[in-house]
XYZ file of C-alpha atoms in Angstrom:
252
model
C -3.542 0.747 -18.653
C -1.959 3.029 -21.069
C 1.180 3.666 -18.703
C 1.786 -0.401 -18.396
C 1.190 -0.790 -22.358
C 4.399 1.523 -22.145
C 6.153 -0.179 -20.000
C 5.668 -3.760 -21.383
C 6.483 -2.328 -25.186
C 9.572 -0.932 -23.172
C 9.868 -4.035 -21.022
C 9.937 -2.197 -18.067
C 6.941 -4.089 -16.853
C 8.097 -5.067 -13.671
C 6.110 -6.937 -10.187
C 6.100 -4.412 -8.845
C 3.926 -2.391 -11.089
C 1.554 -5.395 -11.716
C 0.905 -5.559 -7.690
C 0.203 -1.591 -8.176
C -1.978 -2.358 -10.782
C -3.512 -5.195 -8.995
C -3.881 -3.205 -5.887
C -5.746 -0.357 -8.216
C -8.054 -2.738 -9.787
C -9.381 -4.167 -6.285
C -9.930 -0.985 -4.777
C -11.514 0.524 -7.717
C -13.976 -2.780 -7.363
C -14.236 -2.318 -3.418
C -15.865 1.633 -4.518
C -18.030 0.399 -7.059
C -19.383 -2.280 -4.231
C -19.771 0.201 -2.221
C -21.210 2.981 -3.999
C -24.273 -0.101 -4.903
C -24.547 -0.789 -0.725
C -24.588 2.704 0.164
C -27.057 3.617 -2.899
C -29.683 1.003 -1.356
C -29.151 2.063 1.944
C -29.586 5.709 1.244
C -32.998 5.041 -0.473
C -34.622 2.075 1.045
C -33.066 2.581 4.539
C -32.139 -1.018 4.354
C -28.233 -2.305 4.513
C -27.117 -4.997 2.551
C -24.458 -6.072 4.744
C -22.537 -8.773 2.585
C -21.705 -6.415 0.199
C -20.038 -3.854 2.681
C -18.249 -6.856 4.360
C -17.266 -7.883 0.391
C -15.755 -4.190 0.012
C -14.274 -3.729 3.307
C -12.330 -7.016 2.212
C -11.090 -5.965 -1.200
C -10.411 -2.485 0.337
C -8.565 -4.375 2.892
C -6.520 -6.637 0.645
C -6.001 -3.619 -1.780
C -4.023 -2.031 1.047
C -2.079 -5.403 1.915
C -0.795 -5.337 -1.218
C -0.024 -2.223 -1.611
C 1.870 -1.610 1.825
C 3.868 -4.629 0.648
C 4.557 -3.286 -2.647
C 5.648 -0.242 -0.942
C 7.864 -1.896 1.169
C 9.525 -3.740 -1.732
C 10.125 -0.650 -3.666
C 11.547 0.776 -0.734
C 14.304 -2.785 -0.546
C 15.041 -1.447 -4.077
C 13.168 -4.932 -5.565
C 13.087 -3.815 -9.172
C 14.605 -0.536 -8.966
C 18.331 -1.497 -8.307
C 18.233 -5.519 -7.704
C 16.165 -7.894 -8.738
C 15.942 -10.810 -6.373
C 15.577 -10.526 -2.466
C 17.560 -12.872 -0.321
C 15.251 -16.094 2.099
C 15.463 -13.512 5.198
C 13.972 -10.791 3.365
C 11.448 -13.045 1.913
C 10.796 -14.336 5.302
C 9.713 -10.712 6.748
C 7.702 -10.204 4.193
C 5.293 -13.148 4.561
C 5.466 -13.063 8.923
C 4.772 -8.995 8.432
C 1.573 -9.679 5.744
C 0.534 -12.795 7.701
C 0.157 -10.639 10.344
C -1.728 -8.078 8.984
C -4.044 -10.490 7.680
C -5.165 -12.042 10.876
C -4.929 -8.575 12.738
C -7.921 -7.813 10.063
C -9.616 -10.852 10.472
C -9.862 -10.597 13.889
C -11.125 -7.371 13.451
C -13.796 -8.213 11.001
C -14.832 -10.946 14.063
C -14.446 -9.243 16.810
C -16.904 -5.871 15.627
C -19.432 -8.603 14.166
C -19.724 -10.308 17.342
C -18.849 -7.912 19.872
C -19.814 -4.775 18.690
C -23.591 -3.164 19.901
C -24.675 -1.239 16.749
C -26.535 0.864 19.609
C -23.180 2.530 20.506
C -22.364 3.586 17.218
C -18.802 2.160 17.535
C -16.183 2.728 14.830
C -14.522 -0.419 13.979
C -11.025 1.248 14.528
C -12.152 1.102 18.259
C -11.505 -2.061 19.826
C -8.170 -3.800 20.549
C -7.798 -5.820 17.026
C -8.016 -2.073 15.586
C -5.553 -0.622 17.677
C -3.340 -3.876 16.707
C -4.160 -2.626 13.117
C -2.536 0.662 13.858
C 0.355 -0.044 15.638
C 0.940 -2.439 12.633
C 0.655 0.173 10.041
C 3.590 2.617 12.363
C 5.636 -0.533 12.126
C 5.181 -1.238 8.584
C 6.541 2.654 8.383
C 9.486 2.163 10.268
C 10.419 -1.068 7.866
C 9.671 1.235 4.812
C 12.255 3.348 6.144
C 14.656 1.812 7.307
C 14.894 -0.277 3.808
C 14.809 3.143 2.269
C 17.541 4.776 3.844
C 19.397 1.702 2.955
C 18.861 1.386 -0.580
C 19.570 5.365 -0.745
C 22.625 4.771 0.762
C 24.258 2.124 -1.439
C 22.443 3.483 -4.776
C 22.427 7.007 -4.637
C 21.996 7.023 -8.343
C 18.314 6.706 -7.424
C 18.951 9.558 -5.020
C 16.045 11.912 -6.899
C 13.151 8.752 -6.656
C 13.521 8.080 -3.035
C 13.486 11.370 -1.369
C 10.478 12.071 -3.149
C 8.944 8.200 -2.323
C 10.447 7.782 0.950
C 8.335 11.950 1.957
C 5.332 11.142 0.252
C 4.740 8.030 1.248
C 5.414 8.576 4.871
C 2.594 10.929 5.271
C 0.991 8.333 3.393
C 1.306 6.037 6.095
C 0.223 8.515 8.829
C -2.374 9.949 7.750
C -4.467 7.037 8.101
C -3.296 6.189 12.009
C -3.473 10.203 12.984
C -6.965 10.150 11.052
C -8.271 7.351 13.631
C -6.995 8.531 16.468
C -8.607 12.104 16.135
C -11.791 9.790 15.366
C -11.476 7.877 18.454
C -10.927 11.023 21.162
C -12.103 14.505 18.867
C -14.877 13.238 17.131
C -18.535 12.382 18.097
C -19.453 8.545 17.757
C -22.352 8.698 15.356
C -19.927 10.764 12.995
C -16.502 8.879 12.956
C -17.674 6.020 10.389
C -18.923 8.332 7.916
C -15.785 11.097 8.507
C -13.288 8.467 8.649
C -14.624 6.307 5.926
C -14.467 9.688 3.778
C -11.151 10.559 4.573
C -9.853 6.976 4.615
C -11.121 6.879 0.875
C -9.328 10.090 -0.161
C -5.737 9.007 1.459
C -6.246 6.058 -0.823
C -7.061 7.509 -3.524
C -3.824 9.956 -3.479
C -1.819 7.384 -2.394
C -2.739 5.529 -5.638
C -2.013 8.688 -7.938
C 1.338 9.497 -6.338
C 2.422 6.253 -7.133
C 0.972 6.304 -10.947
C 2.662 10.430 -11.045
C 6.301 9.163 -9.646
C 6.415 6.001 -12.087
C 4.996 8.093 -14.994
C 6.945 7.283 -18.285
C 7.584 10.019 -19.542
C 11.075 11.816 -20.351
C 10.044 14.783 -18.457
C 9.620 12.471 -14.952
C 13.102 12.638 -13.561
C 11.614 10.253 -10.630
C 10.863 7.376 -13.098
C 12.514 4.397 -11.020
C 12.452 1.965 -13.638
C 15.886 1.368 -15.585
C 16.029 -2.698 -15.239
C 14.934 -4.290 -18.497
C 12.891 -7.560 -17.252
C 14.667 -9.679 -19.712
C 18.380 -8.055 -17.089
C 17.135 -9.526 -13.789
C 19.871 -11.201 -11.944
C 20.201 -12.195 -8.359
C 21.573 -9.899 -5.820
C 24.338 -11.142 -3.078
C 23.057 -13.397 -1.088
C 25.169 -12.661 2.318
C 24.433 -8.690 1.872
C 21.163 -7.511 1.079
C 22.471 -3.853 0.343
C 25.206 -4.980 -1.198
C 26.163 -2.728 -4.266
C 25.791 -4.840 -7.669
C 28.424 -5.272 -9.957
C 26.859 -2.146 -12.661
C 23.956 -4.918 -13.766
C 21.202 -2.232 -12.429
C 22.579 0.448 -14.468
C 20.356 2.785 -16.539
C 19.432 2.231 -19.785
C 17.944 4.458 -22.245
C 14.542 4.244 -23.555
């Protein structure tokens, strides 16, 4: 809260780091939800199965959002340009679309299909190996629109080496995490192990991001330069297309 105060006094308040914010908020929400579903079921013995499905939703659409924010940063939306052209836009929306009703189906498929006698992780079924194979592909998007933007704005060199490796273990930690569930571990302990470790990857992943966009003179990483009130369109016909100086830094 104190870091976006900053930035709006600055008016470096960009979408970006109002979908990071939003993405924070949710998940912090999805813990609290859980923390009151695992209390009751700790000490009564009883589950109170709408809220876990309730936090396993916000937890879910806290990671939508954030994997797309991720992948925006990465297209340089709000670092160096400010507008993306109708084919990126179009992606975007097929690529979250898609993770939506991969999780959906999910959600279905382990409420009707799964025997709670087995033990079964939810990761284990064919919606949650879709799940995982799209995560590796949102990767290889996030970097192939990193190496792109690093290549036409290597002014922002210093940001993206240190976003582009952080975040990629970021996005395999929680695919390599599963898969050691599914074939290393014994059934009645992946939910609990994986839940654990799932919670922790998020939890970095959301302190990385608040570290790298810190602002604070002493961050050389801080990304943001664009003033909101200087957002202009980018080319339309080349979406790496260097801009004519309008990104440039700005003091303060």
């Amino acid at each position: 809260i104190i870091c976006a105060a900053i930035l709006r006094q600055r008016q470096l308040f960009h979408t970006t780091y109002k979908m990071y914010l939003f993405a924070l908020t949710i998940w912090t929400i999805h813990l609290f939800i859980m923390v009151i579903a695992w209390g009751h079921y700790g000490t009564t013995g009883w589950e109170i199965t709408h809220l876990e499905v309730t936090a396993r939703i916000l937890q879910t659409s806290s990671n939508i959002v954030f994997i797309l924010m991720l992948i925006l940063l990465a297209k340089g939306y709000t670092v160096v340009r400010g507008r993306l052209t109708n084919k990126a836009v179009l992606k975007i929306t097929i690529f979250i679309n898609v993770y939506i009703i991969a999780m959906v189906v999910m959600f279905i498929w382990e409420g009707v299909l799964f025997d709670p006698g087995l033990v079964l992780y939810y990761y284990e079924s064919p919606p949650g190996y879709g799940m995982v194979t799209i995560i590796l592909i949102g990767w290889l998007w996030f970097t192939k629109a990193a190496v792109f933007t690093l290549k036409h704005y290597s002014s922002k060199t210093l940001f993206y080496i240190a976003f582009y490796t952080l975040y990629t273990v970021w996005f395999w930690a929680s695919p390599v995490v599963v898969l050691i569930a599914m074939y290393a571990m014994a059934k009645w302990t992946r939910e609990k192990t994986v839940n654990g470790v799932q919670q922790f990857i998020g939890f970095v992943g959301h302190v990385i991001f608040l570290i790298l966009t810190l602002p604070h003179k002493v961050n050389d990483n801080f990304p943001y330069h664009i003033r909101t009130t200087q957002i202009g369109t980018m080319n339309d016909g080349n979406e790496y297309s260097q801009a004519d100086n309008m990104y440039s830094s700005s003091s303060g």
